mmCIF file of C-alpha atoms in Angstrom:
data_model
loop_
_atom_site.group_PDB
_atom_site.id
_atom_site.type_symbol
_atom_site.label_atom_id
_atom_site.label_comp_id
_atom_site.label_asym_id
_atom_site.label_seq_id
_atom_site.Cartn_x
_atom_site.Cartn_y
_atom_site.Cartn_z
ATOM 1 C CA UNK G 1 -14.420 0.550 -11.197
ATOM 2 C CA UNK G 2 -13.139 -1.050 -7.986
ATOM 3 C CA UNK G 3 -15.619 -2.731 -5.666
ATOM 4 C CA UNK G 4 -16.351 -1.117 -2.295
ATOM 5 C CA UNK G 5 -16.623 -2.508 1.228
ATOM 6 C CA UNK G 6 -19.842 -2.235 3.203
ATOM 7 C CA UNK G 7 -18.098 0.176 5.621
ATOM 8 C CA UNK G 8 -17.011 2.375 2.733
ATOM 9 C CA UNK G 9 -13.831 2.578 0.732
ATOM 10 C CA UNK G 10 -12.301 0.071 -1.669
ATOM 11 C CA UNK G 11 -11.852 -3.637 -1.054
ATOM 12 C CA UNK G 12 -8.371 -4.829 -0.061
ATOM 13 C CA UNK G 13 -6.475 -7.242 -2.289
ATOM 14 C CA UNK G 14 -7.776 -10.764 -1.744
ATOM 15 C CA UNK G 15 -5.619 -13.885 -1.663
ATOM 16 C CA UNK G 16 -8.599 -15.735 -3.152
ATOM 17 C CA UNK G 17 -8.713 -13.505 -6.273
ATOM 18 C CA UNK G 18 -8.284 -15.896 -9.241
ATOM 19 C CA UNK G 19 -7.238 -13.050 -11.555
ATOM 20 C CA UNK G 20 -3.969 -12.676 -9.628
ATOM 21 C CA UNK G 21 -0.946 -14.914 -10.184
ATOM 22 C CA UNK G 22 -0.465 -17.597 -7.533
ATOM 23 C CA UNK G 23 2.773 -16.067 -6.208
ATOM 24 C CA UNK G 24 1.054 -12.688 -5.734
ATOM 25 C CA UNK G 25 -1.813 -14.343 -3.834
ATOM 26 C CA UNK G 26 0.790 -15.918 -1.522
ATOM 27 C CA UNK G 27 2.320 -12.474 -0.925
ATOM 28 C CA UNK G 28 -1.096 -11.067 0.006
ATOM 29 C CA UNK G 29 -1.360 -13.803 2.626
ATOM 30 C CA UNK G 30 2.158 -13.094 3.911
ATOM 31 C CA UNK G 31 1.357 -9.363 4.215
ATOM 32 C CA UNK G 32 -1.227 -10.096 6.918
ATOM 33 C CA UNK G 33 1.550 -10.754 9.435
ATOM 34 C CA UNK G 34 4.735 -9.127 8.162
ATOM 35 C CA UNK G 35 6.220 -6.452 5.963
ATOM 36 C CA UNK G 36 7.012 -7.531 2.443
ATOM 37 C CA UNK G 37 10.508 -7.380 0.998
ATOM 38 C CA UNK G 38 11.355 -4.920 -1.766
ATOM 39 C CA UNK G 39 11.340 -7.583 -4.488
ATOM 40 C CA UNK G 40 7.935 -8.835 -3.297
ATOM 41 C CA UNK G 41 6.427 -5.353 -3.460
ATOM 42 C CA UNK G 42 7.955 -4.898 -6.894
ATOM 43 C CA UNK G 43 6.387 -8.196 -8.006
ATOM 44 C CA UNK G 44 2.901 -7.139 -6.915
ATOM 45 C CA UNK G 45 3.163 -3.768 -8.650
ATOM 46 C CA UNK G 46 4.627 -5.160 -11.870
ATOM 47 C CA UNK G 47 2.004 -7.918 -12.154
ATOM 48 C CA UNK G 48 -0.463 -5.136 -12.988
ATOM 49 C CA UNK G 49 1.514 -4.341 -16.110
ATOM 50 C CA UNK G 50 2.027 -8.018 -16.956
ATOM 51 C CA UNK G 51 -1.657 -8.666 -17.613
ATOM 52 C CA UNK G 52 -3.206 -9.222 -14.171
ATOM 53 C CA UNK G 53 -6.773 -7.936 -14.118
ATOM 54 C CA UNK G 54 -7.003 -5.716 -11.040
ATOM 55 C CA UNK G 55 -9.168 -2.654 -10.610
ATOM 56 C CA UNK G 56 -7.260 0.213 -9.041
ATOM 57 C CA UNK G 57 -9.282 1.998 -6.378
ATOM 58 C CA UNK G 58 -10.188 5.598 -7.144
ATOM 59 C CA UNK G 59 -10.699 6.498 -3.495
ATOM 60 C CA UNK G 60 -8.695 6.078 -0.307
ATOM 61 C CA UNK G 61 -9.318 3.134 2.019
ATOM 62 C CA UNK G 62 -11.481 4.033 5.043
ATOM 63 C CA UNK G 63 -9.785 3.219 8.369
ATOM 64 C CA UNK G 64 -8.328 -0.077 7.167
ATOM 65 C CA UNK G 65 -7.138 -2.657 9.666
ATOM 66 C CA UNK G 66 -3.579 -3.914 9.937
ATOM 67 C CA UNK G 67 -2.587 -6.720 7.585
ATOM 68 C CA UNK G 68 -4.399 -5.376 4.520
ATOM 69 C CA UNK G 69 -3.095 -4.389 1.090
ATOM 70 C CA UNK G 70 -4.813 -1.934 -1.263
ATOM 71 C CA UNK G 71 -4.043 -0.854 -4.812
ATOM 72 C CA UNK G 72 -5.015 2.767 -5.416
ATOM 73 C CA UNK G 73 -4.754 4.904 -8.540
ATOM 74 C CA UNK G 74 -2.851 7.920 -7.250
ATOM 75 C CA UNK G 75 -3.517 9.902 -10.440
ATOM 76 C CA UNK G 76 -7.305 9.803 -9.981
ATOM 77 C CA UNK G 77 -7.240 9.810 -6.153
ATOM 78 C CA UNK G 78 -4.910 12.616 -5.179
ATOM 79 C CA UNK G 79 -5.764 12.203 -1.478
ATOM 80 C CA UNK G 80 -5.047 8.478 -1.382
ATOM 81 C CA UNK G 81 -3.338 8.794 2.026
ATOM 82 C CA UNK G 82 -6.393 10.364 3.713
ATOM 83 C CA UNK G 83 -7.678 7.118 5.153
ATOM 84 C CA UNK G 84 -9.328 8.291 8.373
ATOM 85 C CA UNK G 85 -6.553 7.150 10.707
ATOM 86 C CA UNK G 86 -4.690 9.542 13.009
ATOM 87 C CA UNK G 87 -1.015 9.540 12.031
ATOM 88 C CA UNK G 88 1.878 11.171 13.901
ATOM 89 C CA UNK G 89 2.260 14.810 12.975
ATOM 90 C CA UNK G 90 5.326 16.901 12.280
ATOM 91 C CA UNK G 91 6.415 19.420 14.901
ATOM 92 C CA UNK G 92 4.132 22.017 13.298
ATOM 93 C CA UNK G 93 1.192 19.831 14.381
ATOM 94 C CA UNK G 94 -0.515 20.047 10.981
ATOM 95 C CA UNK G 95 1.218 17.833 8.444
ATOM 96 C CA UNK G 96 1.565 14.061 8.813
ATOM 97 C CA UNK G 97 5.115 12.990 9.609
ATOM 98 C CA UNK G 98 5.989 10.673 6.732
ATOM 99 C CA UNK G 99 9.390 9.334 5.882
ATOM 100 C CA UNK G 100 10.320 8.873 2.239
ATOM 101 C CA UNK G 101 12.800 6.354 0.872
ATOM 102 C CA UNK G 102 13.770 4.987 -2.507
ATOM 103 C CA UNK G 103 14.075 1.219 -2.318
ATOM 104 C CA UNK G 104 16.371 -1.002 -4.348
ATOM 105 C CA UNK G 105 15.488 -4.198 -6.154
ATOM 106 C CA UNK G 106 18.471 -6.093 -7.595
ATOM 107 C CA UNK G 107 20.835 -3.214 -6.708
ATOM 108 C CA UNK G 108 18.781 -0.645 -8.629
ATOM 109 C CA UNK G 109 16.402 1.967 -7.187
ATOM 110 C CA UNK G 110 12.964 0.815 -8.350
ATOM 111 C CA UNK G 111 10.402 1.844 -5.690
ATOM 112 C CA UNK G 112 9.202 4.907 -3.813
ATOM 113 C CA UNK G 113 8.171 4.245 -0.225
ATOM 114 C CA UNK G 114 6.373 6.597 2.166
ATOM 115 C CA UNK G 115 5.657 5.405 5.674
ATOM 116 C CA UNK G 116 3.764 6.773 8.650
ATOM 117 C CA UNK G 117 3.104 5.633 12.225
ATOM 118 C CA UNK G 118 -0.191 5.793 14.075
ATOM 119 C CA UNK G 119 -0.638 8.541 16.639
ATOM 120 C CA UNK G 120 -2.365 5.986 18.866
ATOM 121 C CA UNK G 121 -0.777 3.183 20.877
ATOM 122 C CA UNK G 122 -2.007 0.453 18.505
ATOM 123 C CA UNK G 123 1.308 0.167 16.590
ATOM 124 C CA UNK G 124 -0.457 0.598 13.233
ATOM 125 C CA UNK G 125 1.836 1.628 10.401
ATOM 126 C CA UNK G 126 1.124 2.491 6.790
ATOM 127 C CA UNK G 127 3.559 2.076 3.939
ATOM 128 C CA UNK G 128 2.770 3.342 0.460
ATOM 129 C CA UNK G 129 4.802 2.063 -2.484
ATOM 130 C CA UNK G 130 4.875 2.877 -6.180
ATOM 131 C CA UNK G 131 7.240 2.254 -9.060
ATOM 132 C CA UNK G 132 9.841 4.868 -9.955
ATOM 133 C CA UNK G 133 9.145 4.188 -13.642
ATOM 134 C CA UNK G 134 7.174 7.253 -14.828
ATOM 135 C CA UNK G 135 5.246 5.144 -17.341
ATOM 136 C CA UNK G 136 3.957 2.849 -14.560
ATOM 137 C CA UNK G 137 3.816 5.003 -11.430
ATOM 138 C CA UNK G 138 0.051 5.495 -11.120
ATOM 139 C CA UNK G 139 -0.591 2.365 -9.016
ATOM 140 C CA UNK G 140 0.123 2.696 -5.296
ATOM 141 C CA UNK G 141 0.366 -0.373 -3.091
ATOM 142 C CA UNK G 142 -0.742 0.585 0.415
ATOM 143 C CA UNK G 143 0.186 -1.840 3.194
ATOM 144 C CA UNK G 144 -1.243 -1.444 6.698
ATOM 145 C CA UNK G 145 0.261 -3.504 9.509
ATOM 146 C CA UNK G 146 0.205 -3.471 13.309
ATOM 147 C CA UNK G 147 3.875 -3.859 14.088
ATOM 148 C CA UNK G 148 6.187 -2.844 16.896
ATOM 149 C CA UNK G 149 9.121 -3.916 14.752
ATOM 150 C CA UNK G 150 10.292 -1.947 11.737
ATOM 151 C CA UNK G 151 12.047 -3.383 8.730
#
């Protein structure tokens, strides 16, 4: 079971976590200030299947700050995107306006990406990534970042 923060919700990935490979810990540090590249996201998600010991959260993060990464089990947490933030809505005013893309790694589509923008003026964005491989698609990497610049 994943550990929880004092404010509720799961803990973000920690660059000090010794169970993670060194290159993945460096990517966690990089994610505090910038969006990760497709290959970097792919590396984090595939390290789970290469023996890294990481607990997937079974609940959504609770109003996470920009610069944090979370790994959530989307099979056991169907509402993993309900994080307490106010995201831009579609024209109907009900559903969150999320854009979906398939991202390439080494010229092959390998990742799903959903992204949303905050409804407030704080420039917070959320990107959710998971592998297209049906055998390994349960882990979602959620990246929150305050950014006026998109990829």
